[in-house]
GROMACS .gro file of C-alpha atoms in nm:
model
  358
    1MET     CA    1   0.012   0.005  -0.056
    2ALA     CA    2   0.127   0.372  -0.059
    3GLU     CA    3   0.216   0.603   0.170
    4THR     CA    4  -0.091   0.766   0.170
    5VAL     CA    5  -0.391   0.588   0.236
    6LYS     CA    6  -0.637   0.665  -0.069
    7TYR     CA    7  -0.982   0.691   0.055
    8GLY     CA    8  -1.266   0.638  -0.249
    9ILE     CA    9  -1.660   0.750  -0.114
   10ILE     CA   10  -1.943   0.539  -0.270
   11GLY     CA   11  -2.268   0.793  -0.195
   12VAL     CA   12  -2.199   1.159  -0.109
   13GLY     CA   13  -2.510   1.286   0.018
   14MET     CA   14  -2.553   1.373   0.421
   15MET     CA   15  -2.349   1.066   0.549
   16GLY     CA   16  -2.103   1.012   0.260
   17ARG     CA   17  -2.000   1.425   0.321
   18GLU     CA   18  -1.949   1.360   0.701
   19HIS     CA   19  -1.715   1.093   0.598
   20LEU     CA   20  -1.578   1.298   0.411
   21ILE     CA   21  -1.515   1.599   0.623
   22ASN     CA   22  -1.383   1.364   0.903
   23LEU     CA   23  -1.154   1.193   0.675
   24HIS     CA   24  -1.004   1.590   0.612
   25HIS     CA   25  -0.956   1.566   0.980
   26LEU     CA   26  -0.742   1.297   0.981
   27ARG     CA   27  -0.505   1.375   0.723
   28GLY     CA   28  -0.224   1.423   0.953
   29GLU     CA   29  -0.266   1.027   1.007
   30GLY     CA   30  -0.154   0.972   0.628
   31VAL     CA   31  -0.503   0.967   0.439
   32ALA     CA   32  -0.689   1.175   0.114
   33VAL     CA   33  -1.018   1.116  -0.001
   34VAL     CA   34  -0.907   1.138  -0.410
   35SER     CA   35  -1.289   0.983  -0.554
   36ILE     CA   36  -1.622   1.020  -0.511
   37ALA     CA   37  -1.890   0.792  -0.675
   38ASP     CA   38  -2.230   0.921  -0.662
   39PRO     CA   39  -2.552   0.930  -0.972
   40HIS     CA   40  -2.717   1.229  -0.821
   41VAL     CA   41  -2.564   1.573  -0.949
   42PRO     CA   42  -2.636   1.782  -0.665
   43SER     CA   43  -2.456   1.549  -0.385
   44GLN     CA   44  -2.156   1.578  -0.633
   45GLN     CA   45  -2.143   1.903  -0.629
   46LEU     CA   46  -2.135   1.979  -0.272
   47ALA     CA   47  -1.901   1.736  -0.206
   48LEU     CA   48  -1.735   1.866  -0.460
   49ASN     CA   49  -1.731   2.209  -0.312
   50LEU     CA   50  -1.627   2.075   0.056
   51ALA     CA   51  -1.288   1.907  -0.103
   52GLU     CA   52  -1.232   2.185  -0.271
   53SER     CA   53  -1.233   2.419   0.070
   54PHE     CA   54  -0.947   2.080   0.164
   55HIS     CA   55  -0.781   2.143  -0.107
   56TRP     CA   56  -0.826   1.803  -0.230
   57PRO     CA   57  -0.897   1.715  -0.586
   58LEU     CA   58  -1.122   1.474  -0.641
   59LYS     CA   59  -1.229   1.223  -0.962
   60VAL     CA   60  -1.586   1.201  -0.996
   61PHE     CA   61  -1.766   0.871  -1.051
   62SER     CA   62  -2.168   0.812  -1.153
   63GLY     CA   63  -2.160   0.469  -1.070
   64HIS     CA   64  -1.967   0.251  -0.810
   65ARG     CA   65  -1.833  -0.007  -1.070
   66ASP     CA   66  -1.650   0.275  -1.209
   67LEU     CA   67  -1.475   0.444  -0.920
   68LEU     CA   68  -1.343   0.023  -0.846
   69ASP     CA   69  -1.257   0.026  -1.187
   70SER     CA   70  -1.018   0.309  -1.130
   71GLY     CA   71  -0.834   0.174  -0.928
   72ASP     CA   72  -0.708   0.489  -0.747
   73CYS     CA   73  -0.848   0.405  -0.442
   74ASP     CA   74  -0.715   0.177  -0.116
   75VAL     CA   75  -0.990   0.244   0.092
   76LEU     CA   76  -1.384   0.283   0.055
   77VAL     CA   77  -1.676   0.388   0.268
   78VAL     CA   78  -2.003   0.307   0.139
   79SER     CA   79  -2.310   0.606   0.261
   80THR     CA   80  -2.537   0.523   0.027
   81PRO     CA   81  -2.920   0.437   0.102
   82ASN     CA   82  -2.972   0.090   0.236
   83MET     CA   83  -3.127  -0.094   0.006
   84THR     CA   84  -2.835  -0.036  -0.232
   85HIS     CA   85  -2.565  -0.210   0.011
   86TYR     CA   86  -2.582  -0.550  -0.080
   87GLU     CA   87  -2.527  -0.517  -0.410
   88ILE     CA   88  -2.201  -0.281  -0.400
   89LEU     CA   89  -2.067  -0.492  -0.117
   90MET     CA   90  -2.077  -0.801  -0.326
   91ASP     CA   91  -1.931  -0.574  -0.663
   92ILE     CA   92  -1.649  -0.423  -0.410
   93LEU     CA   93  -1.554  -0.828  -0.272
   94LYS     CA   94  -1.586  -0.996  -0.602
   95HIS     CA   95  -1.387  -0.675  -0.739
   96SER     CA   96  -1.003  -0.826  -0.854
   97LYS     CA   97  -0.872  -0.536  -0.702
   98SER     CA   98  -0.863  -0.567  -0.296
   99HIS     CA   99  -1.048  -0.290  -0.159
  100HIS     CA  100  -1.072  -0.214   0.226
  101VAL     CA  101  -1.451  -0.137   0.329
  102LEU     CA  102  -1.618   0.041   0.588
  103VAL     CA  103  -1.991   0.022   0.489
  104GLU     CA  104  -2.246   0.242   0.687
  105LYS     CA  105  -2.504   0.062   0.874
  106PRO     CA  106  -2.738  -0.119   0.860
  107LEU     CA  107  -2.467  -0.353   0.690
  108CYS     CA  108  -2.827  -0.498   0.459
  109THR     CA  109  -3.161  -0.432   0.485
  110THR     CA  110  -3.226  -0.846   0.499
  111VAL     CA  111  -3.050  -1.119   0.723
  112PRO     CA  112  -3.046  -1.343   0.410
  113ASP     CA  113  -2.821  -1.001   0.243
  114CYS     CA  114  -2.616  -0.960   0.488
  115ARG     CA  115  -2.529  -1.333   0.529
  116LYS     CA  116  -2.435  -1.353   0.175
  117VAL     CA  117  -2.192  -1.048   0.206
  118ILE     CA  118  -2.019  -1.175   0.498
  119ASP     CA  119  -1.987  -1.587   0.311
  120ALA     CA  120  -1.857  -1.351  -0.004
  121ALA     CA  121  -1.601  -1.200   0.254
  122LYS     CA  122  -1.514  -1.480   0.377
  123ARG     CA  123  -1.360  -1.555   0.028
  124ARG     CA  124  -1.200  -1.235   0.042
  125PRO     CA  125  -0.889  -1.264   0.376
  126ASP     CA  126  -0.745  -0.975   0.169
  127MET     CA  127  -1.011  -0.724   0.281
  128LEU     CA  128  -1.077  -0.614   0.552
  129VAL     CA  129  -1.498  -0.500   0.614
  130GLN     CA  130  -1.622  -0.271   0.906
  131VAL     CA  131  -1.938  -0.198   0.973
  132GLY     CA  132  -2.074   0.163   1.053
  133LEU     CA  133  -2.219   0.110   1.400
  134GLU     CA  134  -2.018   0.392   1.571
  135TYR     CA  135  -2.227   0.477   1.855
  136ARG     CA  136  -2.010   0.278   2.074
  137TYR     CA  137  -1.762   0.532   2.021
  138MET     CA  138  -1.973   0.835   2.136
  139PRO     CA  139  -1.705   0.902   2.465
  140PRO     CA  140  -1.947   0.840   2.727
  141VAL     CA  141  -2.115   0.524   2.595
  142ALA     CA  142  -1.722   0.422   2.540
  143LYS     CA  143  -1.648   0.461   2.910
  144LEU     CA  144  -1.957   0.351   3.032
  145ILE     CA  145  -1.876   0.014   2.801
  146ASP     CA  146  -1.501   0.021   2.967
  147ILE     CA  147  -1.673   0.024   3.337
  148VAL     CA  148  -1.853  -0.274   3.245
  149LYS     CA  149  -1.647  -0.495   3.107
  150GLY     CA  150  -1.371  -0.426   3.366
  151GLY     CA  151  -1.591  -0.588   3.628
  152THR     CA  152  -1.677  -0.339   3.914
  153ILE     CA  153  -2.039  -0.385   3.844
  154GLY     CA  154  -2.123  -0.745   3.843
  155GLN     CA  155  -2.302  -0.895   3.543
  156VAL     CA  156  -2.540  -0.657   3.341
  157LYS     CA  157  -2.936  -0.741   3.440
  158MET     CA  158  -3.126  -0.469   3.266
  159VAL     CA  159  -3.006  -0.195   2.953
  160ALA     CA  160  -3.260   0.060   2.836
  161ILE     CA  161  -3.139   0.315   2.601
  162ARG     CA  162  -3.418   0.613   2.528
  163GLU     CA  163  -3.472   0.762   2.200
  164HIS     CA  164  -3.664   1.035   2.128
  165ARG     CA  165  -3.589   1.260   1.838
  166PHE     CA  166  -3.754   1.427   1.539
  167PRO     CA  167  -3.837   1.261   1.231
  168PHE     CA  168  -3.635   1.106   1.023
  169LEU     CA  169  -3.454   1.354   0.787
  170VAL     CA  170  -3.533   1.370   0.404
  171LYS     CA  171  -3.331   1.207   0.191
  172VAL     CA  172  -3.275   1.218  -0.189
  173ASN     CA  173  -3.572   1.067  -0.393
  174ASP     CA  174  -3.711   0.975  -0.019
  175TRP     CA  175  -3.597   0.654   0.026
  176ASN     CA  176  -3.592   0.630   0.357
  177ARG     CA  177  -3.993   0.688   0.416
  178PHE     CA  178  -4.041   0.319   0.322
  179ASN     CA  179  -3.939  -0.055   0.458
  180CYS     CA  180  -3.860  -0.215   0.117
  181ASN     CA  181  -3.568   0.078   0.062
  182SER     CA  182  -3.446   0.096   0.458
  183GLY     CA  183  -3.524  -0.229   0.622
  184GLY     CA  184  -3.789  -0.053   0.818
  185THR     CA  185  -3.715   0.195   1.165
  186LEU     CA  186  -3.599  -0.054   1.391
  187VAL     CA  187  -3.309  -0.170   1.129
  188GLU     CA  188  -3.238   0.172   0.980
  189LYS     CA  189  -3.153   0.342   1.272
  190CYS     CA  190  -3.189   0.085   1.576
  191CYS     CA  191  -2.939  -0.096   1.493
  192HIS     CA  192  -2.667   0.101   1.677
  193PHE     CA  193  -2.915   0.084   1.984
  194PHE     CA  194  -2.940  -0.321   1.995
  195ASP     CA  195  -2.552  -0.312   1.893
  196LEU     CA  196  -2.486  -0.141   2.257
  197MET     CA  197  -2.718  -0.358   2.401
  198ARG     CA  198  -2.483  -0.687   2.314
  199LEU     CA  199  -2.169  -0.470   2.405
  200PHE     CA  200  -2.364  -0.381   2.716
  201VAL     CA  201  -2.513  -0.732   2.873
  202GLY     CA  202  -2.189  -0.932   2.641
  203ALA     CA  203  -2.455  -1.214   2.514
  204ASN     CA  204  -2.627  -1.364   2.187
  205PRO     CA  205  -2.999  -1.195   2.209
  206ILE     CA  206  -3.211  -1.528   2.207
  207ARG     CA  207  -3.602  -1.346   2.136
  208VAL     CA  208  -3.718  -1.002   2.041
  209MET     CA  209  -4.090  -0.898   2.190
  210ALA     CA  210  -4.171  -0.564   2.013
  211SER     CA  211  -4.506  -0.272   2.001
  212GLY     CA  212  -4.448  -0.017   1.704
  213ALA     CA  213  -4.651   0.166   1.503
  214ILE     CA  214  -4.688   0.466   1.278
  215ASP     CA  215  -4.899   0.760   1.488
  216VAL     CA  216  -4.765   1.035   1.368
  217ASN     CA  217  -4.518   1.062   1.096
  218HIS     CA  218  -4.516   1.069   0.663
  219LYS     CA  219  -4.879   1.014   0.702
  220ASP     CA  220  -5.009   1.280   0.494
  221GLU     CA  221  -4.708   1.234   0.264
  222ILE     CA  222  -4.741   1.072  -0.091
  223TYR     CA  223  -4.450   0.867  -0.321
  224ASP     CA  224  -4.526   0.722  -0.656
  225GLY     CA  225  -4.907   0.744  -0.473
  226LYS     CA  226  -4.801   0.526  -0.223
  227VAL     CA  227  -4.800   0.645   0.177
  228PRO     CA  228  -4.502   0.587   0.385
  229ASP     CA  229  -4.469   0.277   0.600
  230ILE     CA  230  -4.158   0.339   0.838
  231ILE     CA  231  -4.305   0.306   1.227
  232ASP     CA  232  -4.283   0.648   1.437
  233ASN     CA  233  -4.264   0.422   1.745
  234ALA     CA  234  -4.187   0.152   1.945
  235TYR     CA  235  -4.099   0.012   2.243
  236VAL     CA  236  -3.883  -0.315   2.146
  237ILE     CA  237  -3.765  -0.613   2.467
  238VAL     CA  238  -3.406  -0.774   2.357
  239GLU     CA  239  -3.352  -1.124   2.557
  240PHE     CA  240  -3.027  -1.223   2.604
  241ASP     CA  241  -2.907  -1.585   2.663
  242ASN     CA  242  -2.752  -1.488   2.989
  243GLY     CA  243  -3.045  -1.425   3.124
  244SER     CA  244  -3.012  -1.020   3.055
  245ARG     CA  245  -3.284  -0.815   2.893
  246GLY     CA  246  -3.254  -0.507   2.697
  247MET     CA  247  -3.561  -0.253   2.654
  248LEU     CA  248  -3.526   0.009   2.362
  249ASP     CA  249  -3.823   0.314   2.396
  250LEU     CA  250  -3.815   0.485   2.118
  251CYS     CA  251  -4.013   0.793   1.927
  252ILE     CA  252  -3.936   0.967   1.617
  253CYS     CA  253  -4.268   1.240   1.679
  254LEU     CA  254  -4.055   1.524   1.858
  255GLN     CA  255  -4.094   1.745   1.607
  256GLY     CA  256  -3.777   1.918   1.631
  257GLU     CA  257  -3.666   1.844   1.974
  258ALA     CA  258  -3.329   1.659   2.058
  259LEU     CA  259  -3.119   1.575   2.326
  260VAL     CA  260  -2.746   1.641   2.302
  261PRO     CA  261  -2.552   1.379   2.498
  262GLU     CA  262  -2.409   1.578   2.801
  263SER     CA  263  -2.079   1.349   2.776
  264ILE     CA  264  -2.162   1.214   3.148
  265VAL     CA  265  -2.192   0.905   3.271
  266ARG     CA  266  -2.312   0.810   3.646
  267LEU     CA  267  -2.226   0.492   3.820
  268GLY     CA  268  -2.318   0.422   4.180
  269ARG     CA  269  -2.313   0.075   4.386
  270ARG     CA  270  -2.621  -0.061   4.550
  271GLU     CA  271  -2.407  -0.041   4.877
  272GLY     CA  272  -2.361   0.346   4.825
  273GLY     CA  273  -2.734   0.430   4.826
  274ARG     CA  274  -2.808   0.737   4.696
  275ASN     CA  275  -2.539   0.990   4.811
  276GLY     CA  276  -2.250   0.756   4.642
  277VAL     CA  277  -2.352   0.796   4.269
  278GLN     CA  278  -2.087   0.938   4.074
  279THR     CA  279  -2.051   1.168   3.814
  280LEU     CA  280  -1.821   1.109   3.546
  281LYS     CA  281  -1.710   1.340   3.260
  282ALA     CA  282  -1.635   1.144   2.952
  283GLU     CA  283  -1.385   1.303   2.692
  284ASP     CA  284  -1.172   1.131   2.409
  285HIS     CA  285  -0.895   1.397   2.353
  286ARG     CA  286  -0.796   1.241   2.014
  287ILE     CA  287  -1.119   1.404   1.883
  288LYS     CA  288  -1.083   1.671   1.683
  289TYR     CA  289  -1.396   1.695   1.488
  290ASP     CA  290  -1.749   1.639   1.628
  291GLY     CA  291  -1.971   1.655   1.377
  292LEU     CA  292  -2.308   1.447   1.343
  293HIS     CA  293  -2.251   1.210   1.631
  294HIS     CA  294  -2.059   1.318   1.910
  295GLY     CA  295  -1.723   1.234   1.760
  296SER     CA  296  -1.748   0.879   1.695
  297SER     CA  297  -1.758   0.899   1.357
  298TYR     CA  298  -1.405   1.019   1.401
  299LEU     CA  299  -1.329   0.780   1.595
  300GLU     CA  300  -1.457   0.504   1.370
  301HIS     CA  301  -1.250   0.612   1.111
  302LEU     CA  302  -0.947   0.625   1.380
  303ASN     CA  303  -0.963   0.298   1.427
  304PHE     CA  304  -1.043   0.134   1.122
  305LEU     CA  305  -0.766   0.325   0.964
  306SER     CA  306  -0.542   0.128   1.286
  307ALA     CA  307  -0.674  -0.139   1.168
  308ILE     CA  308  -0.568  -0.157   0.814
  309LYS     CA  309  -0.233  -0.044   0.919
  310GLY     CA  310  -0.186  -0.336   1.106
  311ARG     CA  311  -0.300  -0.514   0.862
  312GLY     CA  312  -0.279  -0.940   1.003
  313VAL     CA  313  -0.218  -0.828   1.362
  314GLN     CA  314  -0.559  -0.670   1.393
  315ALA     CA  315  -0.925  -0.709   1.264
  316PRO     CA  316  -1.208  -0.473   1.211
  317PRO     CA  317  -1.303  -0.311   1.528
  318VAL     CA  318  -1.718  -0.388   1.437
  319ASP     CA  319  -1.698  -0.710   1.214
  320LEU     CA  320  -1.924  -0.806   1.020
  321HIS     CA  321  -2.079  -1.013   1.219
  322ASP     CA  322  -2.159  -0.731   1.475
  323GLY     CA  323  -2.338  -0.610   1.137
  324LEU     CA  324  -2.582  -0.895   1.063
  325VAL     CA  325  -2.637  -0.918   1.481
  326SER     CA  326  -2.783  -0.583   1.479
  327VAL     CA  327  -3.001  -0.596   1.172
  328ALA     CA  328  -3.165  -0.940   1.290
  329ILE     CA  329  -3.254  -0.767   1.611
  330GLY     CA  330  -3.447  -0.453   1.402
  331VAL     CA  331  -3.600  -0.765   1.173
  332ALA     CA  332  -3.727  -0.981   1.472
  333ALA     CA  333  -3.874  -0.672   1.613
  334GLN     CA  334  -4.025  -0.527   1.314
  335LEU     CA  335  -4.193  -0.882   1.280
  336SER     CA  336  -4.303  -0.919   1.588
  337ILE     CA  337  -4.482  -0.592   1.586
  338GLU     CA  338  -4.670  -0.745   1.255
  339LYS     CA  339  -4.707  -1.096   1.418
  340GLY     CA  340  -4.823  -0.962   1.771
  341ARG     CA  341  -4.588  -1.210   1.924
  342PHE     CA  342  -4.242  -1.266   2.021
  343VAL     CA  343  -3.961  -1.344   1.791
  344THR     CA  344  -3.684  -1.592   1.849
  345ILE     CA  345  -3.348  -1.510   1.655
  346GLU     CA  346  -3.259  -1.872   1.571
  347GLU     CA  347  -3.636  -1.778   1.324
  348VAL     CA  348  -3.532  -1.458   1.185
  349LEU     CA  349  -3.157  -1.662   1.131
  350SER     CA  350  -3.299  -1.969   0.962
  351THR     CA  351  -3.527  -1.835   0.679
  352GLU     CA  352  -3.571  -1.625   0.390
  353THR     CA  353  -3.819  -1.352   0.615
  354CYS     CA  354  -3.871  -1.019   0.504
  355ILE     CA  355  -3.972  -0.730   0.641
  356PRO     CA  356  -4.353  -0.645   0.521
  357SER     CA  357  -4.419  -0.340   0.338
  358ASP     CA  358  -4.737  -0.207   0.208
   0.00000   0.00000   0.00000
């Protein structure tokens, strides 16, 4: 590999441009973005404007296959709409040139597609593939994970995660309004939270129960004659094989309100009582750019770059199995809402199950 690690970004919408900015802040680590691919000309132009401000000349391609064939890149970032991940990843993994890959979450929109990608990746030991589940790098989350792994608080029995936020943003061609494109809300957005649950409890999920609905958002929107079918609220309970449970409280109906993390961790032990609760500041001084996710995308790139440079010594910090399980829990939750019953992870992993869509 050349001294400069050359990146290409496939998909330069909002998240693609966020990756571009993060990589610019990593330029001192010997990285440069040299190419982008996106069929959407306005997105291309916005990315070019950013790159020009960084003094990074970019080659622009309208499709990912042309970028692959150019041979210009060592590493690819896939930040395209969810339903395109499978095809793009398979093309990368089958290409004659080796590319390391950071793919945005979710890995794919269905469990079968995730499994096919994993099988294809096994045939390419020359490539590292990391999944963009960057919430684990947010400083307060990372600090709490370290505390839990340190064992001082014992086995985690329950994990409660709450996200109350504004509705999903408008994306190119409104692709994120439909389950068939996104995988469903509990796959598209909540794979982050299911990944965190696994990290906190240190176990594998066995079954999921969920209740959710479309109560507020997008009900008056119509695209090509179709009304959006993505849920905007849910409660999800995940049971793990060590007896632990996780619960997600999701509301995407706040119409413009969001709570910004305070970057603190509160830690208390039973014997300490109320007065023994500690408030710990969580900071990571490696972060040079906070961006949209409180520095976690920067740390995600920093860790992946370390794995690339330490080839053969260090595995990707977030691997394809992590991506698969986070999708499987989301698929099980979506099915649970449809069926009105518990859905086992084994059921999801062993069948060609798809998210229902109108």
